[in-house]
CSV table of C-alpha atoms and ligand atoms in Angstrom, one decimal:
chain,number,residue,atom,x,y,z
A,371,UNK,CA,16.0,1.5,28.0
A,372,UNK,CA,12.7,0.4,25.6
A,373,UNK,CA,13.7,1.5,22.1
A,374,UNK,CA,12.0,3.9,20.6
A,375,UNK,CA,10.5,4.4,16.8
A,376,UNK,CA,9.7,7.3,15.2
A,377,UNK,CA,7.2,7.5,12.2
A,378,UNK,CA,6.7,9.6,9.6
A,379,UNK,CA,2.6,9.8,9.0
A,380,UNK,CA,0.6,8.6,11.9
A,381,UNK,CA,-2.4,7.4,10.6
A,382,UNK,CA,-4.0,4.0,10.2
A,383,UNK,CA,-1.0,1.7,9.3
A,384,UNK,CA,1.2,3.6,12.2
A,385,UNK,CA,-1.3,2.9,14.5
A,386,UNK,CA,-0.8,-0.9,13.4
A,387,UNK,CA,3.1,-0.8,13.3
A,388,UNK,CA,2.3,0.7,17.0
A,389,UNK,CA,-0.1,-2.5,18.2
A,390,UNK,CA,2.4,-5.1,16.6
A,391,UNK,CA,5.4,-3.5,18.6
A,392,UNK,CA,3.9,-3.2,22.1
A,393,UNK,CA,4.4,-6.6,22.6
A,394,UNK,CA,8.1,-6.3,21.2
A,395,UNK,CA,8.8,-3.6,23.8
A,396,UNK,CA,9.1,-0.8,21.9
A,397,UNK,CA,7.9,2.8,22.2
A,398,UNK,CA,6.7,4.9,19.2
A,399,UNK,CA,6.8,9.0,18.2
A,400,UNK,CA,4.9,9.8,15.6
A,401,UNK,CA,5.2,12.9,13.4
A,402,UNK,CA,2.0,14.2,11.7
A,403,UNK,CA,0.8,17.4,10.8
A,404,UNK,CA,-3.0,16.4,11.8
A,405,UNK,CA,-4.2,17.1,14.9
A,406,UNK,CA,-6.1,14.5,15.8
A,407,UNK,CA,-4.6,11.0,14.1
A,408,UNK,CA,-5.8,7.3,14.6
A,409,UNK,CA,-1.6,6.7,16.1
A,410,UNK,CA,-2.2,9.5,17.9
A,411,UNK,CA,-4.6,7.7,20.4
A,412,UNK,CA,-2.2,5.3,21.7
A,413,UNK,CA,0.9,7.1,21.0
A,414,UNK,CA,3.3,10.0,21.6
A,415,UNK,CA,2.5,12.4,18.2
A,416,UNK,CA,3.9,15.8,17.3
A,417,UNK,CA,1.3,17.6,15.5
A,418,UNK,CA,3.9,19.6,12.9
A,419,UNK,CA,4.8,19.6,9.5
A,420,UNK,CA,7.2,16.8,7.8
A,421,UNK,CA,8.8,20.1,6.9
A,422,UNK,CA,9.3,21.6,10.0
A,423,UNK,CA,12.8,22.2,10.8
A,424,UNK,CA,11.8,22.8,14.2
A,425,UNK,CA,10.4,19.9,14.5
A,426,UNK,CA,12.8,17.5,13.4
A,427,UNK,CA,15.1,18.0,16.5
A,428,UNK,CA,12.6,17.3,19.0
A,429,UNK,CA,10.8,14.3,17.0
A,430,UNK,CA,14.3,12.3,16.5
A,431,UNK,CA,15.8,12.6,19.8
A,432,UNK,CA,17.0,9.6,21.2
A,433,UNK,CA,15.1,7.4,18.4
A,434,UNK,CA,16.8,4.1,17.2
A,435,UNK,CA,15.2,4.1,13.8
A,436,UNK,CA,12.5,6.1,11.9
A,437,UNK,CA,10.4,4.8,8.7
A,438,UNK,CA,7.4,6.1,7.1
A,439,UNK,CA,3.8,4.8,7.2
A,440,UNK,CA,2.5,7.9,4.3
A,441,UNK,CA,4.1,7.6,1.1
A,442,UNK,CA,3.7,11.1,0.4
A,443,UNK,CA,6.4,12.8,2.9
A,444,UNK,CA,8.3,14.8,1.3
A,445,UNK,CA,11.9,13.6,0.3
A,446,UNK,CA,13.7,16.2,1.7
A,447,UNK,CA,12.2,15.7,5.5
A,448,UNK,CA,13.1,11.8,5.1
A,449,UNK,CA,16.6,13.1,4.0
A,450,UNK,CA,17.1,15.6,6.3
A,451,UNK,CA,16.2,13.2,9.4
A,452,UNK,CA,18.5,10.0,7.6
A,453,UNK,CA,21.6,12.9,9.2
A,454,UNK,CA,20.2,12.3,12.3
A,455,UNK,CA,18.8,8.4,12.7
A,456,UNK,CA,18.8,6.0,10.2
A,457,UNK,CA,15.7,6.2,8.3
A,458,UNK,CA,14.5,2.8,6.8
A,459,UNK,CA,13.3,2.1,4.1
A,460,UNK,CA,15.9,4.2,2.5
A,461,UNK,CA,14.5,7.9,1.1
A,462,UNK,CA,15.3,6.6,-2.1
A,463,UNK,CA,12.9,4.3,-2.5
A,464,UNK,CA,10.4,6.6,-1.3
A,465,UNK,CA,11.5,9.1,-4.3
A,466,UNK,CA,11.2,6.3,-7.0
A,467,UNK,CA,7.9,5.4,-4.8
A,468,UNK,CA,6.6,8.8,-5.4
A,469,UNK,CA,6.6,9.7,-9.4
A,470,UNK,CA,4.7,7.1,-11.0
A,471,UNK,CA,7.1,7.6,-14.1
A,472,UNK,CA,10.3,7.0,-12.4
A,473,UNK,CA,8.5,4.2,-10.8
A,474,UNK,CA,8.0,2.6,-14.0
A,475,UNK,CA,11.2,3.2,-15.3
A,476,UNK,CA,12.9,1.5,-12.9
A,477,UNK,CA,10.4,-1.3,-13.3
A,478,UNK,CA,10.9,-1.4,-17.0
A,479,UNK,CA,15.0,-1.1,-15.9
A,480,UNK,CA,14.9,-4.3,-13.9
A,481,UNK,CA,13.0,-6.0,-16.6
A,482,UNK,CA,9.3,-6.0,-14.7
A,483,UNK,CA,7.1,-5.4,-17.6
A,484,UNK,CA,4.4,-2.7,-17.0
A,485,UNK,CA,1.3,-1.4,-18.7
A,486,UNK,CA,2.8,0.9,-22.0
A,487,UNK,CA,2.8,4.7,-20.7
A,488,UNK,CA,4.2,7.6,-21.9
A,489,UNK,CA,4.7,11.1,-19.8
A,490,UNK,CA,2.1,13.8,-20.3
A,491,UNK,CA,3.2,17.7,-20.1
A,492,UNK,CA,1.0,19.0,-22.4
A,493,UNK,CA,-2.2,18.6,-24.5
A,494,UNK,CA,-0.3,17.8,-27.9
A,495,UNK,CA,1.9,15.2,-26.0
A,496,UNK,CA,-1.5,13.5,-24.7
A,497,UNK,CA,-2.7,13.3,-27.9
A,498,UNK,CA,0.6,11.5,-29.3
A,499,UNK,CA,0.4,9.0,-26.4
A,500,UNK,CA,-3.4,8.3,-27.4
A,501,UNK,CA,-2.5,7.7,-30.6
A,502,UNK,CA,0.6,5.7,-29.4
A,503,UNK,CA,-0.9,3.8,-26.9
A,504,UNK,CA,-4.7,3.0,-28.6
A,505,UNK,CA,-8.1,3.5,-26.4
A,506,UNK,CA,-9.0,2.8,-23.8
A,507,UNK,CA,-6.4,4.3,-21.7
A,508,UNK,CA,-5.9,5.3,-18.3
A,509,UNK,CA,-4.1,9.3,-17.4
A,510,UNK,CA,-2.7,9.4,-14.4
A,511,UNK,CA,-0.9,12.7,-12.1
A,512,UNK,CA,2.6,11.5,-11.8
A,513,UNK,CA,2.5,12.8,-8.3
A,514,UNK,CA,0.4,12.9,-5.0
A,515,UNK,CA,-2.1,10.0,-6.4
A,516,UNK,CA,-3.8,7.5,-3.7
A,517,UNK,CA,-7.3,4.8,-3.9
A,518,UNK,CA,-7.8,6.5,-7.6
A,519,UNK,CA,-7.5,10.2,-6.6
A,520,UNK,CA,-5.9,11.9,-9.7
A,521,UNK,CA,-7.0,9.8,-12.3
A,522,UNK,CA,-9.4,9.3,-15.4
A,523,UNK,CA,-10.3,7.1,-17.6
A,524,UNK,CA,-10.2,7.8,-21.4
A,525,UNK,CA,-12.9,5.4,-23.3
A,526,UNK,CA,-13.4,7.7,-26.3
A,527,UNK,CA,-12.4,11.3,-27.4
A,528,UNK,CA,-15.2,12.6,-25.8
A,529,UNK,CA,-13.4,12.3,-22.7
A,530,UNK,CA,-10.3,13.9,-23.3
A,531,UNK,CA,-11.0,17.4,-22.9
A,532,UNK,CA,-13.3,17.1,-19.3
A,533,UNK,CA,-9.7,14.7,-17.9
A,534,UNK,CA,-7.2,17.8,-19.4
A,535,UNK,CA,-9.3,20.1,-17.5
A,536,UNK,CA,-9.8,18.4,-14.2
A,537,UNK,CA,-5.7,16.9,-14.1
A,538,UNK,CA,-3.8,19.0,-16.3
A,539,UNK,CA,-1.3,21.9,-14.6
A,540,UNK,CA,0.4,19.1,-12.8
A,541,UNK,CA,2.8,16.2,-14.8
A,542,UNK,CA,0.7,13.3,-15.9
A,543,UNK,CA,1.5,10.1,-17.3
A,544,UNK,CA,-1.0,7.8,-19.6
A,545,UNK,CA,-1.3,4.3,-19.2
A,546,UNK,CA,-2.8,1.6,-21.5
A,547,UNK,CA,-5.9,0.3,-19.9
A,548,UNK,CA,-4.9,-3.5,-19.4
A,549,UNK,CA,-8.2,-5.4,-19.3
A,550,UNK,CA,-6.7,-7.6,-16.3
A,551,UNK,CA,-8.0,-10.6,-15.8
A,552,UNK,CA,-7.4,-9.8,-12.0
A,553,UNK,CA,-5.5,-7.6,-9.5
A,554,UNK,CA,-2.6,-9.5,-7.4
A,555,UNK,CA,-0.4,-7.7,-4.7
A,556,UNK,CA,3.1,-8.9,-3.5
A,557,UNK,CA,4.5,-7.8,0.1
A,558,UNK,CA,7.8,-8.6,0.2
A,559,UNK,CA,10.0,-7.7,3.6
A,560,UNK,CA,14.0,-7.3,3.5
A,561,UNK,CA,16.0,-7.0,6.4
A,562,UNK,CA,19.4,-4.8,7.7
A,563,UNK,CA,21.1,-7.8,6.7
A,564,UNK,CA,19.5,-8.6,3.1
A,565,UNK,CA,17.2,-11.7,4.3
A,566,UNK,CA,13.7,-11.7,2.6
A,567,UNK,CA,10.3,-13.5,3.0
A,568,UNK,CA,7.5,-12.8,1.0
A,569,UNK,CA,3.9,-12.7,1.7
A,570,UNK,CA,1.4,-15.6,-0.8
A,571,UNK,CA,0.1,-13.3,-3.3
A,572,UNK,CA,-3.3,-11.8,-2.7
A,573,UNK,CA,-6.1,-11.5,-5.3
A,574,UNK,CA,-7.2,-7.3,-4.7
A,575,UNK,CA,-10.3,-6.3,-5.7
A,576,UNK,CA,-10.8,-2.7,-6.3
A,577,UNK,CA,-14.1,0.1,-6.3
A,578,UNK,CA,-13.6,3.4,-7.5
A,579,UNK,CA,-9.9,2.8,-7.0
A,580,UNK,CA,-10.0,1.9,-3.4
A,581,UNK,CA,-9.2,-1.6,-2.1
A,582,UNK,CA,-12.4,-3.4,-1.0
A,583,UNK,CA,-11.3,-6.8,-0.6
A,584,UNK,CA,-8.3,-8.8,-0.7
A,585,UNK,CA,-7.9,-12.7,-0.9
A,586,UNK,CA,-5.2,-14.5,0.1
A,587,UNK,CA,-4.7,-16.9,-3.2
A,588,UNK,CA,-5.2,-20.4,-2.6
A,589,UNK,CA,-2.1,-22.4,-3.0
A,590,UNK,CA,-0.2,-19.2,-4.2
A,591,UNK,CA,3.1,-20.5,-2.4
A,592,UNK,CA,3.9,-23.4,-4.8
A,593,UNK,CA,2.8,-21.4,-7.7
A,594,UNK,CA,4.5,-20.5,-10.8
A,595,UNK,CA,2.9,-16.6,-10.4
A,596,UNK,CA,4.3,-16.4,-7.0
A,597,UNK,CA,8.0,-17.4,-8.0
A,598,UNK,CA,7.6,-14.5,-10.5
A,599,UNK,CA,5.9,-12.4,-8.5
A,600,UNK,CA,8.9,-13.0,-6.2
A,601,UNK,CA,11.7,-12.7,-8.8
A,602,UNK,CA,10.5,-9.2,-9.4
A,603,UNK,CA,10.1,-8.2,-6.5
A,604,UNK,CA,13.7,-9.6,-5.3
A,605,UNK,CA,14.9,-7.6,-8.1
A,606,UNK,CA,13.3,-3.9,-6.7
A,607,UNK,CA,14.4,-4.9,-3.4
A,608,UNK,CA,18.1,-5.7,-4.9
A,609,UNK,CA,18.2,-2.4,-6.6
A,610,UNK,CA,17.2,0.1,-3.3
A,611,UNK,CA,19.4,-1.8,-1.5
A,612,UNK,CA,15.8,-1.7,0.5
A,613,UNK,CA,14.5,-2.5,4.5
A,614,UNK,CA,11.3,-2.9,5.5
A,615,UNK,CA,8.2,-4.0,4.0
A,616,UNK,CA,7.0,-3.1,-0.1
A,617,UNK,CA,4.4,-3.6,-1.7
A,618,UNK,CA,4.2,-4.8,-5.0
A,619,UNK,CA,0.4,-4.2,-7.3
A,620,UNK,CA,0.8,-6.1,-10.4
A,621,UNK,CA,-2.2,-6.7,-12.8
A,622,UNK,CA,-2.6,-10.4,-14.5
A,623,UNK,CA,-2.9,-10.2,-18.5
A,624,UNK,CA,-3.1,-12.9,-20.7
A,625,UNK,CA,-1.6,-14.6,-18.0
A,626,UNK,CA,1.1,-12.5,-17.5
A,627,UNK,CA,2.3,-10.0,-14.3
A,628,UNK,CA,2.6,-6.4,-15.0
A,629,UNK,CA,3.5,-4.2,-12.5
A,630,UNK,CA,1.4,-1.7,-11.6
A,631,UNK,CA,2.7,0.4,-8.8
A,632,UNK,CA,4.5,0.0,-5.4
A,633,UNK,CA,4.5,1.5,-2.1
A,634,UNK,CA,7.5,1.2,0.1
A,635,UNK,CA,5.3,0.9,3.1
A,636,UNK,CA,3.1,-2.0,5.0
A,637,UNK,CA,0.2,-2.3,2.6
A,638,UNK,CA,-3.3,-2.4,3.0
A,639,UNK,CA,-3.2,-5.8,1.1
A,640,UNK,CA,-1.7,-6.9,3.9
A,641,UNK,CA,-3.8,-6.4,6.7
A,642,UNK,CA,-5.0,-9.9,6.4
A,643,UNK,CA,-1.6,-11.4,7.9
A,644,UNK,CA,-2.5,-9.7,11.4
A,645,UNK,CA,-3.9,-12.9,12.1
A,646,UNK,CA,-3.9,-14.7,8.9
A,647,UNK,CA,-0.2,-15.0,8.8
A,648,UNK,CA,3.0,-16.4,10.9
A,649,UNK,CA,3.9,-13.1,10.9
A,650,UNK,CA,2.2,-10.2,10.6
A,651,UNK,CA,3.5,-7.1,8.2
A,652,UNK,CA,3.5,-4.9,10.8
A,653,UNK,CA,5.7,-6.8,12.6
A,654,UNK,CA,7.7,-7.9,10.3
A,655,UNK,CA,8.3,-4.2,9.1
A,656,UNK,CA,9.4,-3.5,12.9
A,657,UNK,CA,12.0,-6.5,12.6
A,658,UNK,CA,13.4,-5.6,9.1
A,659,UNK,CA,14.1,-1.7,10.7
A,660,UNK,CA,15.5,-2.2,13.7
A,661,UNK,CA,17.9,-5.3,12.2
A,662,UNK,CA,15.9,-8.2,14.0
A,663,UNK,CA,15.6,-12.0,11.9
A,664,UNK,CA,12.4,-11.5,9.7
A,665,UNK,CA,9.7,-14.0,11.0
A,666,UNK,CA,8.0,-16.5,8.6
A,667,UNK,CA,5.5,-15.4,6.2
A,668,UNK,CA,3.7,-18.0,5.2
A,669,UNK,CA,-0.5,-17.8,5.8
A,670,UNK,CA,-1.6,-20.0,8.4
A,671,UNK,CA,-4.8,-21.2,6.4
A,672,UNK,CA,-7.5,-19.4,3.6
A,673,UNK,CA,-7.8,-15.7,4.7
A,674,UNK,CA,-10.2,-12.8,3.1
A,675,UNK,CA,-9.9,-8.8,4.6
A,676,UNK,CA,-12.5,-6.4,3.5
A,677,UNK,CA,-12.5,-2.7,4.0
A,678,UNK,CA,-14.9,-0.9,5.6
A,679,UNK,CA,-15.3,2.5,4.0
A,680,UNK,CA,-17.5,5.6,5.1
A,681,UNK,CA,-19.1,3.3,7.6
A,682,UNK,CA,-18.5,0.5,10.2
A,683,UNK,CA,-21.1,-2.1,11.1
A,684,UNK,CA,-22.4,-3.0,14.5
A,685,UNK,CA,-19.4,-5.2,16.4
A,686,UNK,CA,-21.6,-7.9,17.4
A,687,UNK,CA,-22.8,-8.9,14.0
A,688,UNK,CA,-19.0,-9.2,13.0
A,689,UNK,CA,-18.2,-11.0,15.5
A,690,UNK,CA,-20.6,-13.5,15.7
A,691,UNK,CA,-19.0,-15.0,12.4
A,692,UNK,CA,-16.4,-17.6,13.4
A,693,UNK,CA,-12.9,-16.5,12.6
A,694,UNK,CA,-13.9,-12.8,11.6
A,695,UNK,CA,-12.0,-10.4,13.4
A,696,UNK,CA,-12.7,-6.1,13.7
A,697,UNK,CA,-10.2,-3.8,13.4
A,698,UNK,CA,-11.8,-0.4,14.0
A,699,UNK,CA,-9.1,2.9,13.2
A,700,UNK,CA,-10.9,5.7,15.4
A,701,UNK,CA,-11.4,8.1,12.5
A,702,UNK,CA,-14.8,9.9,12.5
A,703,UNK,CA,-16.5,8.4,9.6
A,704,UNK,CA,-16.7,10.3,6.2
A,705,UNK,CA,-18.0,9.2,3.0
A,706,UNK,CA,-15.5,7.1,1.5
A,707,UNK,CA,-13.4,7.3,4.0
A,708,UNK,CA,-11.5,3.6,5.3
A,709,UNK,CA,-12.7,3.6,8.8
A,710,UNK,CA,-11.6,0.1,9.7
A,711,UNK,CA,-10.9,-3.4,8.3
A,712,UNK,CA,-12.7,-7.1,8.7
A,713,UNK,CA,-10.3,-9.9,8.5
A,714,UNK,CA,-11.9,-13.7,8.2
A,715,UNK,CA,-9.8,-16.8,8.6
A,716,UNK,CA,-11.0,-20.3,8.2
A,717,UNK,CA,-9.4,-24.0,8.1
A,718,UNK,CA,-11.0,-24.4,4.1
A,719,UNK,CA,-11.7,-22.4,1.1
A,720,UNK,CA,-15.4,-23.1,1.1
A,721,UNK,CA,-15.8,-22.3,4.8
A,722,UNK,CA,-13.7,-19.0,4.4
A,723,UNK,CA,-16.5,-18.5,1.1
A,724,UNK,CA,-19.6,-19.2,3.5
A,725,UNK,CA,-17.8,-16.4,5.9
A,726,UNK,CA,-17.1,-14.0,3.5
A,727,UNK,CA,-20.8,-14.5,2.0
A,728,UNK,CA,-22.1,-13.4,5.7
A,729,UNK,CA,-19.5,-10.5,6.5
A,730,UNK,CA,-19.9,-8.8,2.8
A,731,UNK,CA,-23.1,-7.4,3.3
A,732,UNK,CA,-21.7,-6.1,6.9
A,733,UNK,CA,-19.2,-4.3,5.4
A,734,UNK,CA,-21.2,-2.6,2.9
A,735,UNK,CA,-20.3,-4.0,-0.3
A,736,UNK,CA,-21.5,-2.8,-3.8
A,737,UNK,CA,-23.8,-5.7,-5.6
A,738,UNK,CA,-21.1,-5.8,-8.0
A,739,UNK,CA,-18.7,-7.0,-5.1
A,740,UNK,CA,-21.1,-9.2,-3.2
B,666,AMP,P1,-3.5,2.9,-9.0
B,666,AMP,O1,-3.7,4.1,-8.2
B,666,AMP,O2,-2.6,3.1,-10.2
B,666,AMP,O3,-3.2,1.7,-8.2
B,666,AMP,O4,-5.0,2.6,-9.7
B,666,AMP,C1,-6.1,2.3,-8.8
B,666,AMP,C2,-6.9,1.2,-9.5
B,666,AMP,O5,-7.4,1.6,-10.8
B,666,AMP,C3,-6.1,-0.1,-9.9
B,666,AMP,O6,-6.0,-0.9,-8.8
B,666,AMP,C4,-6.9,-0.7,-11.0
B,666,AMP,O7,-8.0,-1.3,-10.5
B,666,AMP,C5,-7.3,0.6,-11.8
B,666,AMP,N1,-6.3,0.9,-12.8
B,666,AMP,C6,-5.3,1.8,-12.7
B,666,AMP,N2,-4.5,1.8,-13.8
B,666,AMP,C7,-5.1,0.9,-14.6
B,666,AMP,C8,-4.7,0.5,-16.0
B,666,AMP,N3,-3.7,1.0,-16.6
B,666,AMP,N4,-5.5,-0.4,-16.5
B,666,AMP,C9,-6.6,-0.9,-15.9
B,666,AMP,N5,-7.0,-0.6,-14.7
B,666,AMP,C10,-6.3,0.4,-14.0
């Protein structure tokens, strides 16, 4: 009998998890309340509610595992189903995952420092945390935030009151704008048994809060920012006892890592190891869940992934770059919108910068980003 894996959330990164276990055998179910979803296409989907008790029965019947490709299901659904199949990786991480202040604390816990923050309930308290933490600074919703929904930036006192009005009613936090010198993610995979790998940190570079482009850092492996990097994330994994892929977003200040955020979920800083890596995260989120040996992480060579947002450019103009590859999602495009992904792999770091200098216009990219 093929196993079969159920996922919570069926959109782009399930359909992914899907494509790198076909060849493993297995069989996928996706829940999602959408009714049309890029898993959807290729896989069985129930179209109900994470919530739906009803639901639940019929999705985890006769599954050997489920995980979770949305970060946002709620708690109690992940719970409710870990009575029925083991749900990887563990709802707890998911619920740390989800409040950007316990996320923090248990950063700041494990000794990952962070950006300074302070919880926001009310406008008196967000004045205290502006005059505790200086300007700029950076107020977040606690909850439900994604690609820089849910967030404003505070350069001056003029902005406070149109940020209160468009975020307040809902818990906020406020964050000390860190003047980076750049953005660096960490996936980091942990197995049934407690064997890791880790990903080479990639150098993320961000628009309006959404991941553009994503470069895997030259020489990263043997580098003193990657054995920190992996230190803290060993640490997170350590703590929620955790299987499956995370993500770790750290900024770099003053030479130093701060942690950022994390999602306990294949990453879209990770597309790139697809085919830029020994193992790709999908599948090395499929092994981790179901208890297989993790397979190596290590890039094969320099490798760039762009997104491509609201739009998708012609296949043949992609293609035609050596070592680019098209990933297309089936969503019906929308402005802003991630519709697909580029990936580019090359033998050297100038050839991979000649690619990238062709495929950046292709995917759209801001002058800022070019
Ligand atoms: P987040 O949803 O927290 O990952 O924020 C999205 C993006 O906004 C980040 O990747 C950064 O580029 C930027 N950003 C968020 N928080 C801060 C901060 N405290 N300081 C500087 N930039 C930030």
């Amino acid at each position: 009998m093929p196993l079969t894996l159920g996922v919570l959330g069926a959109g782009q990164l399930g359909r992914m998890l899907a494509l790198a276990g076909y060849p493993l055998g297995l069989r996928f179910r996706f829940l999602d309340p959408a009714p049309e979803a890029p898993a959807g296409q290729l896989a069985e989907h129930l179209a109900a509610e994470y919530t739906d008790e009803r639901a639940w029965a019929a999705f985890a019947d006769g599954l050997a595992a489920i995980t979770y490709e949305f970060e946002n299901v709620p708690v109690t659904a992940a719970r409710a189903l870990a009575e029925r199949v083991p749900v990887y990786p563990p709802p707890a991480a998911l619920e740390a995952a989800q409040d950007r202040l316990s996320e923090k604390r248990l950063f700041q816990e494990l000794g990952l420092p962070t950006p300074a923050c302070a919880p926001v309930a009310t406008r008196a308290e967000l004045e205290a945390a502006l005059a505790a933490l200086g300007w700029p600074a950076v107020l977040k919703t606690r909850r439900l935030g994604y690609d820089g929904k849910g967030q404003a930036l505070l350069r001056a006192p003029a902005d406070v009151e149109p940020a209160w009005r468009a975020l307040a009613g809902v818990p906020l936090i406020l964050e000390a704008f860190i003047p980076f010198e750049r953005e660096l993610s960490l996936l980091a995979v942990r197995g049934r048994s407690g064997e890791t790998a880790f990903y080479p940190l990639v150098e993320t570079h961000h628009r309006d809060g959404i991941l553009r482009l994503s470069v895997v850092v030259p020489g990263a492996t043997a580098s003193a920012d990657q054995r920190q990097a992996e230190d803290y994330a060993a640490r997170v994994l350590r703590r929620l006892d955790y299987v499956g892929v995370l993500a770790i977003e750290f900024f770099q200040h003053n030479g130093r890592l701060l942690a950022n955020e994390m999602a306990p979920r294949v990453h879209n800083s990770g597309h790139w190891t697809i085919e830029g890596a020994l193992t790709s995260q999908f599948e090395n989120h499929l092994r981790a869940v179901l208890g297989w040996p993790l397979g190596a992480a290590a890039a094969r060579g320099p490798a760039a992934m762009l997104n491509l947002i609201g739009d998708t450019p012609a296949p043949e103009a992609v293609l035609r770059v050596p070592g680019a590859h098209l990933h297309l999602y089936g969503k019906a495009p929308r402005p802003g919108r991630k519709l697909g992904h580029l990936t580019v792999c090359a033998e050297t770091p100038e050839a991979l910068a000649e690619r990238l200098a062709v495929l950046r216009p292709l995917a759209g990219f801001p002058a800022e980003l070019q």
